[in-house]
CSV table of C-alpha atoms in Angstrom, one decimal:
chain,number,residue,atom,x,y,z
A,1,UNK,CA,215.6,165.0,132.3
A,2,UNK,CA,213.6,162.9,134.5
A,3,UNK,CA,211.3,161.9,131.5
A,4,UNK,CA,214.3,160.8,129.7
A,5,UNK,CA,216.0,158.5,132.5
A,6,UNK,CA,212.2,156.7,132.5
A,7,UNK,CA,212.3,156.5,128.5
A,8,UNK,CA,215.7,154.8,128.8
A,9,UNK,CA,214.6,153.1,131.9
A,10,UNK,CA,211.6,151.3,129.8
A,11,UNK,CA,213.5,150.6,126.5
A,12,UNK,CA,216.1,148.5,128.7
A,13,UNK,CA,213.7,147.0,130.4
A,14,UNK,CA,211.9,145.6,126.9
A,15,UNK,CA,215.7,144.4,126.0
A,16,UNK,CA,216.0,142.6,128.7
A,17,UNK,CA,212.5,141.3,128.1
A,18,UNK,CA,213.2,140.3,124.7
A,19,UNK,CA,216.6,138.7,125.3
A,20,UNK,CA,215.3,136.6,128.3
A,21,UNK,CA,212.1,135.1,126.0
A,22,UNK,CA,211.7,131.9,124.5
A,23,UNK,CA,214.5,131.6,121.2
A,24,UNK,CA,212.4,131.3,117.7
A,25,UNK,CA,213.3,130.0,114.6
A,26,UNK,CA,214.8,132.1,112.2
A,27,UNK,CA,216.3,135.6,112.0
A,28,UNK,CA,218.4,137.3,110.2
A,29,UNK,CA,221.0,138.7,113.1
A,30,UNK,CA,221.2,135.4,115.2
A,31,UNK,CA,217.9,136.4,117.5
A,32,UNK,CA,218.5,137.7,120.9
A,33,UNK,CA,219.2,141.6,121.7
A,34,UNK,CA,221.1,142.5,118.9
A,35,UNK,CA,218.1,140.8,116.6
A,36,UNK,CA,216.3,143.1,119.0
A,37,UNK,CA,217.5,146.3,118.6
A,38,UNK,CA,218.1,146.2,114.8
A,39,UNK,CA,214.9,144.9,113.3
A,40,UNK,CA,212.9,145.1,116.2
A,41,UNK,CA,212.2,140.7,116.8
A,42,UNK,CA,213.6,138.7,118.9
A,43,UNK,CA,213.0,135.9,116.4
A,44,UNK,CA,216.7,133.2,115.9
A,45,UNK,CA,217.7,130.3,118.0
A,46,UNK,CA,220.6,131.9,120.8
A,47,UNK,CA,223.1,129.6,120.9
A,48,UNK,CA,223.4,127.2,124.1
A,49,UNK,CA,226.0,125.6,125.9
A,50,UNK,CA,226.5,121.9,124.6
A,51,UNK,CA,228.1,121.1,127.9
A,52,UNK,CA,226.3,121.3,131.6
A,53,UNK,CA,229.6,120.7,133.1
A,54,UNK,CA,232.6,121.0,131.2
A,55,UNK,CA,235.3,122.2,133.8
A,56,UNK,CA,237.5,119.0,134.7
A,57,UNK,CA,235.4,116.4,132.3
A,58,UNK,CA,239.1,115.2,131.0
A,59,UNK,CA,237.7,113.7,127.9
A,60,UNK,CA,241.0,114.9,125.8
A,61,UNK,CA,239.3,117.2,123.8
A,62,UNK,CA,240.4,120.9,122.7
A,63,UNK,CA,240.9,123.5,124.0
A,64,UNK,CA,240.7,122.8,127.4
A,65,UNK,CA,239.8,125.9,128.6
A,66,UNK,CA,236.2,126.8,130.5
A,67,UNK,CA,235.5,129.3,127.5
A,68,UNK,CA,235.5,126.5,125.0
A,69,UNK,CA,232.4,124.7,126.5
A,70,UNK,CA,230.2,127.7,126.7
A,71,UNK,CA,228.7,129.2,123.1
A,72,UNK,CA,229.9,127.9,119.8
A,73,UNK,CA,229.9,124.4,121.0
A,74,UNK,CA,229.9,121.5,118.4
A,75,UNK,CA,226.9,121.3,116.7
A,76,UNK,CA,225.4,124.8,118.0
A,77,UNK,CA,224.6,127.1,115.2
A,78,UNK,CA,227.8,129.8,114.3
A,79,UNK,CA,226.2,133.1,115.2
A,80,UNK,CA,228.2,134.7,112.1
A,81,UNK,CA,226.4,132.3,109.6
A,82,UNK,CA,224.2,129.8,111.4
A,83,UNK,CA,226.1,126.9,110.1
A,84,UNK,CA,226.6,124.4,112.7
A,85,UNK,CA,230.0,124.2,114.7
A,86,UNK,CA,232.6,121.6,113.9
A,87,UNK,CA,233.4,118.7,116.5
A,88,UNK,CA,236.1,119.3,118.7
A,89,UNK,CA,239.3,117.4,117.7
A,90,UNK,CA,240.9,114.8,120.2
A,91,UNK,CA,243.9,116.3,121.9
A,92,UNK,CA,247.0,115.1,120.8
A,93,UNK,CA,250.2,116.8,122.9
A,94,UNK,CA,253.2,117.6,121.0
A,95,UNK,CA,256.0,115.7,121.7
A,96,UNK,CA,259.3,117.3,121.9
A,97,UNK,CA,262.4,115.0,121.5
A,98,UNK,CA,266.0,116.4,123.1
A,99,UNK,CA,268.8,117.2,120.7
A,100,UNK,CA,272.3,115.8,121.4
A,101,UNK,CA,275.0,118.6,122.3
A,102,UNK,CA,277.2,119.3,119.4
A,103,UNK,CA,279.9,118.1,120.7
A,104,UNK,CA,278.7,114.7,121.1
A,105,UNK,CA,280.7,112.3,119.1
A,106,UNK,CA,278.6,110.6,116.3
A,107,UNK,CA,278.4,106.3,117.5
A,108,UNK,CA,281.3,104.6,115.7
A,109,UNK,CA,280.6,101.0,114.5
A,110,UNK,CA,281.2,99.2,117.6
A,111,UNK,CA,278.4,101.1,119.4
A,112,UNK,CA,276.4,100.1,116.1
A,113,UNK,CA,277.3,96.9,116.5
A,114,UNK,CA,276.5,96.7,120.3
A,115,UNK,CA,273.1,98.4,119.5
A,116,UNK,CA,271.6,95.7,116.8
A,117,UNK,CA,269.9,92.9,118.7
A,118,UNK,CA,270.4,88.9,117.5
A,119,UNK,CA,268.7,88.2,114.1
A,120,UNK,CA,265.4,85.9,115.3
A,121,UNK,CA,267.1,82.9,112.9
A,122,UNK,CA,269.3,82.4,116.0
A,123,UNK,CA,266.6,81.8,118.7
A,124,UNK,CA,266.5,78.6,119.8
A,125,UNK,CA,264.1,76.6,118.0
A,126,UNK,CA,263.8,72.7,117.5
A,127,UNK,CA,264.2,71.8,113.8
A,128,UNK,CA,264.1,68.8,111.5
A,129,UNK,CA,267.5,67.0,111.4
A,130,UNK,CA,268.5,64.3,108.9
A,131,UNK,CA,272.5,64.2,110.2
A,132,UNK,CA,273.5,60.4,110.9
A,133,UNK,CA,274.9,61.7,114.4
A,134,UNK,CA,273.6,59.8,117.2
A,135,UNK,CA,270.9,61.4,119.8
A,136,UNK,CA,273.3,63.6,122.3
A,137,UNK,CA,275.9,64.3,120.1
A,138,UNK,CA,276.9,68.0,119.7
A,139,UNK,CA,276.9,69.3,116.0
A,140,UNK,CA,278.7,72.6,115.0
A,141,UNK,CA,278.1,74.0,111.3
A,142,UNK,CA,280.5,76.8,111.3
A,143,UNK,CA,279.6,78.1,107.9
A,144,UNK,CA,276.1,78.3,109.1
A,145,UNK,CA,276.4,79.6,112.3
A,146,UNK,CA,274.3,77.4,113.9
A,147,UNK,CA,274.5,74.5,117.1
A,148,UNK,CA,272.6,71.3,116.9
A,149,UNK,CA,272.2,69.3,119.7
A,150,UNK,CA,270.8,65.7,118.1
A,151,UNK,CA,267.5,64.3,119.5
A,152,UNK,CA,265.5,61.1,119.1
A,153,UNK,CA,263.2,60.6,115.7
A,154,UNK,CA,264.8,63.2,113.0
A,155,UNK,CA,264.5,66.0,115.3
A,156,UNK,CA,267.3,68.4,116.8
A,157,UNK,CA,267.2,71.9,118.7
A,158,UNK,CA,269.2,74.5,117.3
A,159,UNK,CA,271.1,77.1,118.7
A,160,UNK,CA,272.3,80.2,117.1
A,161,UNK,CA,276.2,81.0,117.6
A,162,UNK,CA,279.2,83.1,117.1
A,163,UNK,CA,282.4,81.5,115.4
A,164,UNK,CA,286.1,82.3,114.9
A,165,UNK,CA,287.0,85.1,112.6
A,166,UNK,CA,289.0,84.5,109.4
A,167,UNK,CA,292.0,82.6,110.5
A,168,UNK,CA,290.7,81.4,113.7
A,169,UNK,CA,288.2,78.5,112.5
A,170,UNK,CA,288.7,75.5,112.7
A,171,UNK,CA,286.8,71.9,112.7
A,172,UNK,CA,287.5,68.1,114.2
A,173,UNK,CA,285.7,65.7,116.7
A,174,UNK,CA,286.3,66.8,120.3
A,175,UNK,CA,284.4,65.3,123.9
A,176,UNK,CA,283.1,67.9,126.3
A,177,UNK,CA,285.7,67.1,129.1
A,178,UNK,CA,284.9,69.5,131.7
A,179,UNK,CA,281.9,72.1,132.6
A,180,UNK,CA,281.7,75.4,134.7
A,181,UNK,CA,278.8,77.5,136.0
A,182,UNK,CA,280.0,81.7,135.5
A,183,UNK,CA,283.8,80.0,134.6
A,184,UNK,CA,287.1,82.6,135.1
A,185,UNK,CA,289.0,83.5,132.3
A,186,UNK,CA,292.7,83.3,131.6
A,187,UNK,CA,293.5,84.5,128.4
A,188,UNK,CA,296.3,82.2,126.9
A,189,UNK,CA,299.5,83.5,126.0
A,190,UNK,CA,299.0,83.4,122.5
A,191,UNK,CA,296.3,85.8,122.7
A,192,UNK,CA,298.0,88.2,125.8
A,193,UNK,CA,300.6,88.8,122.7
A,194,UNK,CA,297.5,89.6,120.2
A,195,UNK,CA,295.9,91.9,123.0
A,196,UNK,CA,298.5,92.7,125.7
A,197,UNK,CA,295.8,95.0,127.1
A,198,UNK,CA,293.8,92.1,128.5
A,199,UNK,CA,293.4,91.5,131.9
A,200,UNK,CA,295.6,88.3,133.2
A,201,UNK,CA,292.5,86.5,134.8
A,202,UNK,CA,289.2,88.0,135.4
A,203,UNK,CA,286.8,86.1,137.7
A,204,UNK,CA,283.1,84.7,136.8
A,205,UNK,CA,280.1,87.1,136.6
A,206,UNK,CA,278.6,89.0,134.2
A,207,UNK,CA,281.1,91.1,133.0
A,208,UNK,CA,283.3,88.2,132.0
A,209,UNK,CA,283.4,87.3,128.3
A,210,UNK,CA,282.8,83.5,128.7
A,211,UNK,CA,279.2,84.4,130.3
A,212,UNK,CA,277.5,82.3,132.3
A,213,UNK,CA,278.5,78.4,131.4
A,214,UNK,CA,280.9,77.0,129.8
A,215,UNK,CA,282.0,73.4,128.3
A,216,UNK,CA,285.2,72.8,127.6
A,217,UNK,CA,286.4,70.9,124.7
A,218,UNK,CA,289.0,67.8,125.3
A,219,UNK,CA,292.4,69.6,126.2
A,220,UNK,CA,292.3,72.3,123.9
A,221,UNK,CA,291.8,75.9,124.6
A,222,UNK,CA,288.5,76.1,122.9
A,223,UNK,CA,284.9,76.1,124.9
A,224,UNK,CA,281.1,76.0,124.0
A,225,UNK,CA,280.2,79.0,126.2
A,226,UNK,CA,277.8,82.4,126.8
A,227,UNK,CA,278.8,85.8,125.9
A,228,UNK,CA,278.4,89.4,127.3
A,229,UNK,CA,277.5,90.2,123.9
A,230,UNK,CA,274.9,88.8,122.5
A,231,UNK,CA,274.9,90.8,119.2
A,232,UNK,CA,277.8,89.1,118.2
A,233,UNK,CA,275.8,85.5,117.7
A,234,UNK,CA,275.9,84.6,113.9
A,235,UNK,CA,279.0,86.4,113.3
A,236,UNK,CA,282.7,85.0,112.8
A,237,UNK,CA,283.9,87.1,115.7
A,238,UNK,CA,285.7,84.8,118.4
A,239,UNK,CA,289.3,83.3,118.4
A,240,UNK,CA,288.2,79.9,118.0
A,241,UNK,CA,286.0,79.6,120.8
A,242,UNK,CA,282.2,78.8,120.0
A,243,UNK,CA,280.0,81.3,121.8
A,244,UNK,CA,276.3,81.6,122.9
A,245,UNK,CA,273.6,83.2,124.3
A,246,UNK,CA,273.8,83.1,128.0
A,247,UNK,CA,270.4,81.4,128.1
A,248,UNK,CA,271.0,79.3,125.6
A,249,UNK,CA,274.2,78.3,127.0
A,250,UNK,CA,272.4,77.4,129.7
A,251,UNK,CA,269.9,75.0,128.1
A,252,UNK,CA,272.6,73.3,126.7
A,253,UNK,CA,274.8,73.3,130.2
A,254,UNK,CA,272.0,71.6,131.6
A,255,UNK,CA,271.4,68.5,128.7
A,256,UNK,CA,275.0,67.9,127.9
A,257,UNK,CA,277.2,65.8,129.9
A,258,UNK,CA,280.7,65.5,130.2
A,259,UNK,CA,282.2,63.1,127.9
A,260,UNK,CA,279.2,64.3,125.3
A,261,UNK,CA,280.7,63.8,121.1
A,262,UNK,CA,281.4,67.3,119.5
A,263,UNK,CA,281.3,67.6,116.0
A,264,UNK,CA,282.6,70.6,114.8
A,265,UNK,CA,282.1,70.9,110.8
């Protein structure tokens, strides 16, 4: 018994021997111990770490566990075949995007509407102008939804607007005779009967459809002025009046002057 407990004794102790000696080339089981006990060499390269210090590297590659930076590293040789180990892929989370309820309602077209920002043809721009109008005056093409506000030498800046719906257009020489910063509104009788669930006068601010300036227009009801909704500018969408962007209105507030020509083609 005791002769066999030594004989076991020694043939671990050559393992561990082998397994702890310098890796070779070759071999036909990957080297090491199991090289060891089946053909009796310790002959194979034993696969090595590829990383000294792996744990909390954060270099965003997979997996991120410990386990993954030990043996079978990227370019260490696959102890199945010897072929070397592909690179580890960059880490790439999934992305998970909440679904609606069922029950939400599907957007109708005003939410549509409210959604789509102003085509970039509308921006404010200065443009090229070969109109006979004098520098100052204020030119309205209805058709093209577009402000012109004449300047010296052929030139003109150009503002993007909304117009009146079919039925509400309309076109003549009028003289900015008043201005307002953040202006009230009163909707006129005519439109209370269109829309008798208007308010009766809402104060300035932003929630108020004229926006932020406004020029009004001899003694008529109509007004150059801003908008709460901007993605109405290039559309026919007003009752007449001729509406802006708030910044644009703005710009314009700030060059025109009362008693200023309007053309409005």
């Amino acid at each position: 018994m005791r002769t066999a407990g030594m004989r076991a004794w020694c043939v671990a102790a050559l393992a561990a021997a082998a397994w702890s000696g310098p890796a070779q080339a070759g071999g036909q089981y990957g080297g090491g111990l199991i090289e060891y006990l089946v053909t009796g060499s310790t002959a194979g390269p034993r696969p090595q770490p590829y990383r000294a210090d792996p744990i909390g590297r954060g270099d965003g590659t997979l997996p991120g566990h410990e386990a993954a930076y030990g043996y079978g590293g990227p370019g260490s040789p696959n102890p199945y075949n010897g072929d070397p180990m592909p690179e580890a892929q960059p880490y790439r989370p999934r992305v998970q995007q909440a679904a609606l309820p069922p029950s939400y309602p599907a957007p109708g077209p005003a939410q549509e509407a409210i959604a789509r920002a102003p085509d970039p043809q509308y921006l404010r721009q200065e443009v090229a102008f070969t109109g006979s109008q004098r520098p100052g005056t204020v030119v309205v093409d209805t058709s093209a939804k577009f402000l012109y506000l004449v300047q010296p030498g052929g030139r003109a800046l150009r503002y993007g607007i909304g117009v009146g719906r079919p039925g509400f257009a309309w076109s003549g020489l009028k003289t900015v005779s008043a201005k307002r910063e953040w202006p009230g509104w009163t909707p006129p009788a005519e439109m209370l009967a269109r829309r008798p669930d208007l308010p009766r006068h809402m104060e300035g601010g932003p929630a108020n459809p004229l926006g932020a300036r406004a020029l009004y227009l001899g003694s008529s009801l109509y007004r150059i002025h801003g908008t709460n909704e901007p993605h109405t500018i290039g559309q026919s969408v007003s009752s007449g009046c001729i509406r802006m962007m708030n910044e644009d209105v703005i710009d314009l507030y700030d060059r025109v002057p009362v008693g200023a020509r309007v053309e409005v083609l």
